[in-house]
Tab-separated table of C-alpha atoms in Angstrom:
chain	number	residue	atom	x	y	z
A	25	UNK	CA	96.640	100.452	108.466
A	26	UNK	CA	94.297	102.602	110.577
A	27	UNK	CA	91.609	104.994	109.333
A	28	UNK	CA	88.830	107.195	110.658
A	29	UNK	CA	85.101	107.071	109.995
A	30	UNK	CA	83.454	103.687	109.593
A	31	UNK	CA	86.766	101.910	108.877
A	32	UNK	CA	88.769	101.074	111.973
A	33	UNK	CA	91.672	99.332	110.212
A	34	UNK	CA	92.520	96.845	107.485
A	35	UNK	CA	94.966	93.957	107.049
A	36	UNK	CA	96.231	92.680	103.708
A	37	UNK	CA	98.596	90.022	102.420
A	38	UNK	CA	99.286	87.859	99.391
A	39	UNK	CA	101.042	84.611	98.574
A	40	UNK	CA	102.402	83.877	95.106
A	41	UNK	CA	101.933	80.652	93.211
A	42	UNK	CA	102.729	81.968	89.729
A	43	UNK	CA	106.162	83.455	89.146
A	44	UNK	CA	105.848	86.388	88.849
A	45	UNK	CA	102.591	86.632	90.843
A	46	UNK	CA	99.590	87.520	88.659
A	47	UNK	CA	97.486	88.977	91.509
A	48	UNK	CA	97.708	92.646	92.500
A	49	UNK	CA	96.066	94.694	95.214
A	50	UNK	CA	95.761	98.378	95.982
A	51	UNK	CA	94.257	100.674	98.574
A	52	UNK	CA	93.577	104.391	98.297
A	53	UNK	CA	91.977	107.047	100.454
A	54	UNK	CA	90.247	109.699	98.369
A	55	UNK	CA	91.876	113.087	98.926
A	56	UNK	CA	88.791	115.159	98.082
A	57	UNK	CA	86.139	112.901	99.656
A	58	UNK	CA	86.030	110.786	102.808
A	59	UNK	CA	85.901	107.488	100.912
A	60	UNK	CA	88.315	104.567	101.118
A	61	UNK	CA	88.946	102.336	98.080
A	62	UNK	CA	90.289	98.776	98.314
A	63	UNK	CA	90.918	96.530	95.330
A	64	UNK	CA	91.900	92.962	94.454
A	65	UNK	CA	93.000	92.138	90.899
A	66	UNK	CA	93.624	88.599	89.627
A	67	UNK	CA	95.519	88.465	86.352
A	68	UNK	CA	95.686	85.728	83.744
A	69	UNK	CA	97.953	85.317	80.738
A	70	UNK	CA	100.664	87.131	82.716
A	71	UNK	CA	100.734	89.899	85.358
A	72	UNK	CA	100.796	92.941	83.011
A	73	UNK	CA	97.076	93.828	82.946
A	74	UNK	CA	96.512	93.167	86.649
A	75	UNK	CA	99.478	95.387	87.637
A	76	UNK	CA	98.399	98.241	85.375
A	77	UNK	CA	94.736	98.340	86.420
A	78	UNK	CA	95.649	98.075	90.115
A	79	UNK	CA	97.620	101.312	89.690
A	80	UNK	CA	95.163	103.144	87.449
A	81	UNK	CA	91.580	102.134	88.324
A	82	UNK	CA	91.556	103.758	91.791
A	83	UNK	CA	92.552	107.063	90.233
A	84	UNK	CA	89.751	106.894	87.669
A	85	UNK	CA	87.209	106.214	90.430
A	86	UNK	CA	88.607	108.854	92.822
A	87	UNK	CA	88.579	111.530	90.093
A	88	UNK	CA	84.953	110.661	89.287
A	89	UNK	CA	83.965	111.376	92.910
A	90	UNK	CA	85.359	114.921	92.965
A	91	UNK	CA	82.906	117.765	92.208
A	92	UNK	CA	83.721	119.011	88.662
A	93	UNK	CA	84.719	122.517	89.863
A	94	UNK	CA	87.193	121.114	92.396
A	95	UNK	CA	88.529	118.685	89.807
A	96	UNK	CA	89.119	121.531	87.370
A	97	UNK	CA	91.054	123.406	90.043
A	98	UNK	CA	93.138	120.598	91.597
A	99	UNK	CA	93.549	117.491	89.514
A	100	UNK	CA	94.177	118.962	86.105
A	101	UNK	CA	96.965	121.247	87.332
A	102	UNK	CA	98.561	118.263	89.008
A	103	UNK	CA	99.094	116.343	85.780
A	104	UNK	CA	99.629	118.965	83.082
A	105	UNK	CA	103.434	118.690	83.270
A	106	UNK	CA	103.357	114.924	82.707
A	107	UNK	CA	100.790	114.840	79.924
A	108	UNK	CA	103.287	113.402	77.449
A	109	UNK	CA	103.185	110.100	79.303
A	110	UNK	CA	100.669	107.769	77.684
A	111	UNK	CA	98.774	106.790	80.849
A	112	UNK	CA	98.736	110.377	82.076
A	113	UNK	CA	97.375	111.506	78.738
A	114	UNK	CA	94.492	109.028	78.977
A	115	UNK	CA	93.733	110.004	82.554
A	116	UNK	CA	93.927	113.709	81.723
A	117	UNK	CA	91.460	113.209	78.885
A	118	UNK	CA	89.083	111.351	81.197
A	119	UNK	CA	89.411	113.971	83.966
A	120	UNK	CA	88.881	116.723	81.405
A	121	UNK	CA	85.600	115.142	80.318
A	122	UNK	CA	84.544	114.814	83.971
A	123	UNK	CA	84.957	118.567	84.499
A	124	UNK	CA	82.293	119.148	81.853
A	125	UNK	CA	79.722	116.963	83.612
A	126	UNK	CA	77.301	118.076	86.298
A	127	UNK	CA	76.750	116.360	89.617
A	128	UNK	CA	72.969	116.503	89.189
A	129	UNK	CA	71.553	113.066	89.914
A	130	UNK	CA	74.974	111.688	90.949
A	131	UNK	CA	74.854	107.893	91.132
A	132	UNK	CA	77.701	105.959	92.778
A	133	UNK	CA	76.638	102.912	90.780
A	134	UNK	CA	77.078	104.792	87.493
A	135	UNK	CA	80.391	106.311	88.606
A	136	UNK	CA	81.973	102.922	89.359
A	137	UNK	CA	80.643	101.403	86.141
A	138	UNK	CA	81.977	104.299	84.050
A	139	UNK	CA	85.445	104.127	85.648
A	140	UNK	CA	85.817	100.384	84.930
A	141	UNK	CA	84.535	100.660	81.368
A	142	UNK	CA	86.502	103.810	80.570
A	143	UNK	CA	89.820	102.404	81.844
A	144	UNK	CA	89.217	99.276	79.764
A	145	UNK	CA	88.502	101.424	76.687
A	146	UNK	CA	91.693	103.407	77.368
A	147	UNK	CA	93.780	100.211	77.594
A	148	UNK	CA	92.328	99.174	74.227
A	149	UNK	CA	92.875	102.555	72.573
A	150	UNK	CA	96.453	102.834	73.900
A	151	UNK	CA	97.369	99.458	72.392
A	152	UNK	CA	95.726	100.301	69.041
A	153	UNK	CA	97.131	103.832	68.721
A	154	UNK	CA	100.532	103.248	70.348
A	155	UNK	CA	101.394	99.568	69.876
A	156	UNK	CA	104.468	98.656	71.915
A	157	UNK	CA	105.676	95.706	73.956
A	158	UNK	CA	104.145	97.285	77.083
A	159	UNK	CA	100.719	98.252	75.708
A	160	UNK	CA	100.343	94.966	73.799
A	161	UNK	CA	101.344	92.810	76.800
A	162	UNK	CA	98.617	94.581	78.813
A	163	UNK	CA	96.128	94.145	75.961
A	164	UNK	CA	96.866	90.446	75.425
A	165	UNK	CA	96.727	89.568	79.140
A	166	UNK	CA	93.672	90.220	81.293
A	167	UNK	CA	92.481	90.531	84.859
A	168	UNK	CA	89.363	90.124	86.933
A	169	UNK	CA	88.846	92.955	89.407
A	170	UNK	CA	86.969	93.757	92.591
A	171	UNK	CA	86.864	97.217	94.163
A	172	UNK	CA	85.149	98.141	97.446
A	173	UNK	CA	84.350	101.786	98.170
A	174	UNK	CA	83.509	102.614	101.793
A	175	UNK	CA	82.230	106.037	102.781
A	176	UNK	CA	80.530	106.331	106.179
A	177	UNK	CA	77.800	103.669	106.282
A	178	UNK	CA	77.815	103.210	102.499
A	179	UNK	CA	79.629	100.186	101.107
A	180	UNK	CA	79.714	99.670	97.343
A	181	UNK	CA	81.374	96.647	95.770
A	182	UNK	CA	82.078	96.559	92.018
A	183	UNK	CA	83.262	93.315	90.469
A	184	UNK	CA	84.141	91.739	87.128
A	185	UNK	CA	85.097	88.058	87.196
A	186	UNK	CA	85.559	85.712	90.137
A	187	UNK	CA	87.072	87.600	93.073
A	188	UNK	CA	84.643	87.667	96.016
A	189	UNK	CA	83.567	89.972	98.826
A	190	UNK	CA	82.071	88.593	102.051
A	191	UNK	CA	80.663	90.578	104.963
A	192	UNK	CA	81.114	89.230	108.508
A	193	UNK	CA	78.023	90.090	110.566
A	194	UNK	CA	76.952	89.215	114.119
A	195	UNK	CA	73.321	88.104	114.633
A	196	UNK	CA	71.050	88.944	117.609
A	197	UNK	CA	72.139	85.724	119.279
A	198	UNK	CA	75.857	86.459	118.874
A	199	UNK	CA	76.381	84.006	115.987
A	200	UNK	CA	78.557	84.844	112.982
A	201	UNK	CA	76.835	85.193	109.625
A	202	UNK	CA	78.559	85.406	106.225
A	203	UNK	CA	76.883	87.631	103.643
A	204	UNK	CA	78.256	87.264	100.121
A	205	UNK	CA	78.164	90.587	98.232
A	206	UNK	CA	79.404	89.338	94.853
A	207	UNK	CA	78.562	86.767	92.184
A	208	UNK	CA	81.249	84.990	90.187
A	209	UNK	CA	81.055	85.707	86.468
A	210	UNK	CA	81.765	82.227	85.150
A	211	UNK	CA	79.891	79.334	83.552
A	212	UNK	CA	78.497	78.173	86.924
A	213	UNK	CA	76.451	81.399	87.077
A	214	UNK	CA	73.252	80.645	85.117
A	215	UNK	CA	72.213	84.308	84.852
A	216	UNK	CA	75.627	85.227	83.479
A	217	UNK	CA	75.517	82.440	80.875
A	218	UNK	CA	72.036	83.633	79.796
A	219	UNK	CA	73.279	87.227	79.495
A	220	UNK	CA	76.186	86.137	77.314
A	221	UNK	CA	74.106	83.900	75.045
A	222	UNK	CA	71.504	86.663	74.599
A	223	UNK	CA	74.235	88.942	73.175
A	224	UNK	CA	75.096	86.555	70.292
A	225	UNK	CA	73.096	84.841	67.527
A	226	UNK	CA	71.299	81.578	68.355
A	227	UNK	CA	73.581	79.812	65.831
A	228	UNK	CA	76.479	80.357	68.292
A	229	UNK	CA	74.645	78.760	71.193
A	230	UNK	CA	77.042	75.801	71.327
A	231	UNK	CA	80.279	77.696	70.679
A	232	UNK	CA	80.156	80.840	72.890
A	233	UNK	CA	80.789	78.629	75.936
A	234	UNK	CA	82.560	75.309	75.411
A	235	UNK	CA	84.069	73.143	78.129
A	236	UNK	CA	82.753	75.670	80.701
A	237	UNK	CA	84.949	78.411	79.198
A	238	UNK	CA	84.377	81.438	76.992
A	239	UNK	CA	85.034	80.223	73.415
A	240	UNK	CA	86.572	77.148	75.063
A	241	UNK	CA	89.466	79.255	76.424
A	242	UNK	CA	88.737	81.752	79.224
A	243	UNK	CA	87.153	80.852	82.597
A	244	UNK	CA	85.840	84.331	83.640
A	245	UNK	CA	82.979	85.695	81.514
A	246	UNK	CA	83.793	89.307	82.451
A	247	UNK	CA	87.311	90.754	82.686
A	248	UNK	CA	89.420	93.801	81.910
A	249	UNK	CA	91.980	93.605	79.114
A	250	UNK	CA	91.841	90.340	77.090
A	251	UNK	CA	91.179	92.265	73.878
A	252	UNK	CA	91.583	89.074	71.858
A	253	UNK	CA	87.960	88.450	72.952
A	254	UNK	CA	86.822	92.051	72.371
A	255	UNK	CA	88.436	93.440	69.219
A	256	UNK	CA	87.038	92.778	65.738
A	257	UNK	CA	88.582	89.976	63.674
A	258	UNK	CA	90.066	92.639	61.345
A	259	UNK	CA	91.785	94.399	64.265
A	260	UNK	CA	93.181	91.091	65.548
A	261	UNK	CA	94.482	90.122	62.084
A	262	UNK	CA	96.073	93.515	61.602
A	263	UNK	CA	97.475	94.216	65.097
A	264	UNK	CA	97.959	90.919	66.857
A	265	UNK	CA	98.403	88.029	64.424
A	266	UNK	CA	101.698	89.353	62.923
A	267	UNK	CA	103.252	89.411	66.408
A	268	UNK	CA	101.535	86.518	68.199
A	269	UNK	CA	100.412	84.184	65.386
A	270	UNK	CA	97.058	82.911	64.053
A	271	UNK	CA	96.249	80.958	67.245
A	272	UNK	CA	95.457	84.285	68.982
A	273	UNK	CA	92.057	84.233	67.275
A	274	UNK	CA	89.803	81.798	69.131
A	275	UNK	CA	87.831	79.188	67.147
A	276	UNK	CA	84.271	80.322	66.272
A	277	UNK	CA	85.235	84.005	66.702
A	278	UNK	CA	82.245	85.379	64.767
A	279	UNK	CA	80.450	88.230	66.573
A	280	UNK	CA	82.806	90.027	68.983
A	281	UNK	CA	82.942	91.404	71.614
A	282	UNK	CA	82.460	88.261	73.701
A	283	UNK	CA	83.886	89.651	76.928
A	284	UNK	CA	82.592	92.547	79.038
A	285	UNK	CA	84.405	94.841	81.495
A	286	UNK	CA	81.120	96.139	82.915
A	287	UNK	CA	81.112	95.480	86.679
A	288	UNK	CA	78.253	94.099	88.735
A	289	UNK	CA	77.676	96.487	91.638
A	290	UNK	CA	76.239	95.892	95.115
A	291	UNK	CA	75.313	98.609	97.612
A	292	UNK	CA	75.061	97.725	101.300
A	293	UNK	CA	74.308	100.107	104.171
A	294	UNK	CA	76.554	99.149	107.084
A	295	UNK	CA	75.060	98.677	110.548
A	296	UNK	CA	76.834	98.155	113.915
A	297	UNK	CA	76.332	94.393	113.395
A	298	UNK	CA	78.632	94.425	110.343
A	299	UNK	CA	82.086	93.793	111.827
A	300	UNK	CA	84.374	93.238	108.826
A	301	UNK	CA	84.605	92.773	105.058
A	302	UNK	CA	86.805	90.132	103.420
A	303	UNK	CA	87.784	90.665	99.771
A	304	UNK	CA	89.971	88.075	98.075
A	305	UNK	CA	91.013	86.476	94.803
A	306	UNK	CA	89.680	83.017	93.981
A	307	UNK	CA	92.869	81.406	95.336
A	308	UNK	CA	91.284	81.747	98.801
A	309	UNK	CA	87.764	80.672	97.813
A	310	UNK	CA	89.113	77.547	96.061
A	311	UNK	CA	90.007	76.197	99.509
A	312	UNK	CA	87.489	77.842	101.854
A	313	UNK	CA	83.804	78.712	102.082
A	314	UNK	CA	82.559	82.200	102.960
A	315	UNK	CA	81.349	80.911	106.341
A	316	UNK	CA	84.742	79.353	107.188
A	317	UNK	CA	86.554	82.630	106.462
A	318	UNK	CA	84.094	84.625	108.587
A	319	UNK	CA	84.525	82.210	111.524
A	320	UNK	CA	88.320	82.406	111.232
A	321	UNK	CA	88.334	86.218	111.126
A	322	UNK	CA	85.798	86.390	113.976
A	323	UNK	CA	87.891	84.059	116.161
A	324	UNK	CA	91.034	85.993	115.242
A	325	UNK	CA	89.302	89.243	116.234
A	326	UNK	CA	88.412	87.740	119.608
A	327	UNK	CA	91.870	86.216	120.077
A	328	UNK	CA	93.672	89.401	119.027
A	329	UNK	CA	92.014	91.299	121.886
A	330	UNK	CA	94.164	89.172	124.217
A	331	UNK	CA	97.369	90.373	122.550
A	332	UNK	CA	96.674	93.828	124.067
A	333	UNK	CA	97.766	94.619	127.674
A	334	UNK	CA	94.996	94.136	130.255
A	335	UNK	CA	93.268	97.430	131.118
A	336	UNK	CA	90.885	97.851	134.040
A	337	UNK	CA	87.695	99.897	133.659
A	338	UNK	CA	87.670	103.401	135.177
A	339	UNK	CA	84.838	102.832	137.653
A	340	UNK	CA	85.198	101.043	141.007
A	341	UNK	CA	85.795	97.323	140.604
A	342	UNK	CA	85.808	94.489	143.148
A	343	UNK	CA	88.536	91.865	143.511
A	344	UNK	CA	85.958	89.249	142.444
A	345	UNK	CA	85.367	91.122	139.176
A	346	UNK	CA	89.129	91.419	138.564
A	347	UNK	CA	89.441	87.678	139.178
A	348	UNK	CA	86.656	87.046	136.633
A	349	UNK	CA	88.442	89.244	134.056
A	350	UNK	CA	91.704	87.341	134.591
A	351	UNK	CA	89.930	83.975	134.185
A	352	UNK	CA	88.340	85.162	130.904
A	353	UNK	CA	91.718	86.457	129.748
A	354	UNK	CA	93.436	83.160	130.563
A	355	UNK	CA	90.842	81.252	128.509
A	356	UNK	CA	91.214	83.761	125.684
A	357	UNK	CA	94.998	83.522	125.599
A	358	UNK	CA	94.630	79.925	124.419
A	359	UNK	CA	92.950	81.337	121.310
A	360	UNK	CA	95.718	83.867	120.800
A	361	UNK	CA	96.499	83.834	117.072
A	362	UNK	CA	99.997	83.236	115.693
A	363	UNK	CA	99.576	86.112	113.245
A	364	UNK	CA	98.658	89.684	114.107
A	365	UNK	CA	97.708	90.162	110.452
A	366	UNK	CA	94.364	88.415	109.855
A	367	UNK	CA	95.039	88.046	106.103
A	368	UNK	CA	98.141	85.992	107.001
A	369	UNK	CA	95.998	83.983	109.444
A	370	UNK	CA	93.560	83.185	106.593
A	371	UNK	CA	96.379	82.145	104.228
A	372	UNK	CA	97.877	79.889	106.931
A	373	UNK	CA	94.482	78.194	107.383
A	374	UNK	CA	93.739	78.040	103.649
A	375	UNK	CA	96.917	76.026	103.028
A	376	UNK	CA	97.401	74.126	106.283
A	377	UNK	CA	93.927	74.008	107.788
A	378	UNK	CA	92.360	70.715	108.896
A	379	UNK	CA	89.279	70.096	111.035
A	380	UNK	CA	91.626	69.973	114.032
A	381	UNK	CA	93.364	73.293	113.294
A	382	UNK	CA	96.458	74.171	111.261
A	383	UNK	CA	98.662	71.184	110.536
A	384	UNK	CA	102.264	72.371	110.199
A	385	UNK	CA	103.390	69.514	107.903
A	386	UNK	CA	100.533	70.226	105.449
A	387	UNK	CA	101.332	73.945	105.491
A	388	UNK	CA	105.086	73.459	104.907
A	389	UNK	CA	104.342	70.978	102.087
A	390	UNK	CA	102.031	73.493	100.337
A	391	UNK	CA	104.618	76.266	100.742
A	392	UNK	CA	107.573	74.227	99.476
A	393	UNK	CA	106.076	72.794	96.269
A	394	UNK	CA	108.505	73.195	93.325
A	395	UNK	CA	107.773	76.111	90.981
A	396	UNK	CA	107.006	73.867	87.996
A	397	UNK	CA	104.105	72.082	89.760
A	398	UNK	CA	102.903	74.509	92.459
A	399	UNK	CA	100.226	75.959	90.121
A	400	UNK	CA	98.539	72.523	89.985
A	401	UNK	CA	97.963	72.624	93.755
A	402	UNK	CA	97.219	76.252	94.573
A	403	UNK	CA	96.575	79.606	92.944
A	404	UNK	CA	97.944	83.040	93.872
A	405	UNK	CA	96.092	84.190	97.001
A	406	UNK	CA	95.442	87.861	97.777
A	407	UNK	CA	93.306	88.961	100.727
A	408	UNK	CA	92.291	92.254	102.326
A	409	UNK	CA	90.164	92.335	105.493
A	410	UNK	CA	88.571	95.635	106.559
A	411	UNK	CA	87.367	96.098	110.157
A	412	UNK	CA	84.426	98.424	110.783
A	413	UNK	CA	83.986	100.769	113.745
A	414	UNK	CA	80.708	99.653	115.362
A	415	UNK	CA	80.572	102.745	117.579
A	416	UNK	CA	80.809	105.083	114.598
A	417	UNK	CA	78.150	103.081	112.712
A	418	UNK	CA	75.847	103.181	115.744
A	419	UNK	CA	75.878	106.979	115.740
A	420	UNK	CA	76.236	108.026	112.105
A	421	UNK	CA	73.221	109.068	110.014
A	422	UNK	CA	72.598	106.971	106.888
């Protein structure tokens, strides 16, 4: 896909391990602002929550970015006829509240945080007020989420859970550098563990995280959905136990909520040295480091240039210079990637990569594992790579 402004284009792809796949992804250009939104959502306990938030979260964020007067005029009229629908009703309510706010002291950070938290609250309320197979399957499953918002030189990344965002940057000396813009919210993150423990009594110090998991059950320490770790014990006994059984309530479930949907947000001002952004679910990062992915995308970027027809510069050029260009092109053609789509290139290397390049037998083995054991060897992988326009970034004001 190609865009204007600071985004030149983006590539995206995903490979399922679970059946059905529990990852989702979505992209949206904001109609009323110049921003581009890109999201990766990694579900657990089924695909329901991940699918629903991938469709709804972008809308919550986009509506929050519209000046209240414009929102009153455009968005509300758009949805009035469909208000009876449950999701539309929630969105309409949220948009209605936004029209009563002022843009004084607008903070992108606050906007992203509010959209994540509000959608999570809406998922909870919908399941409590309108319990059905659909709302309860969303409420009982969960998803980690990462959303990047790019507007001119401003890049914001909001994340709950363990998807990651990595910026590919070129140094003064022409070397690639990987800059990680996210932290994983799991038990390996000391700050995150401290935050969680500080929110519960000291008597629960040994039970909040057991076996490196929340209440001994959930790997991410922040996620959307998963209301079995957020609702009160009374709500769980009343709403969930009759349908799903006593085992829904985790052992040592004493002082909920244990799980947060509040995202951690990073703001980065893009410069002409920032060439691309990789966002992906943990299926990619299980097999590759940030630096490896940046090198692969950088090489692909260089190799892909040789898939284009050769064009000569407009000014006068000598035969010697043409010869030099052809020699460079010949060398470059050896690096020509198999895949035009860089996300596919990353998946191919994630599954079949060795220190000598992609080994076809390893790749075909990883792709042909039987459904009942594939999950032991690899996770769902979802990747989006966004290329930045260096020329635009060189000339745009911050």
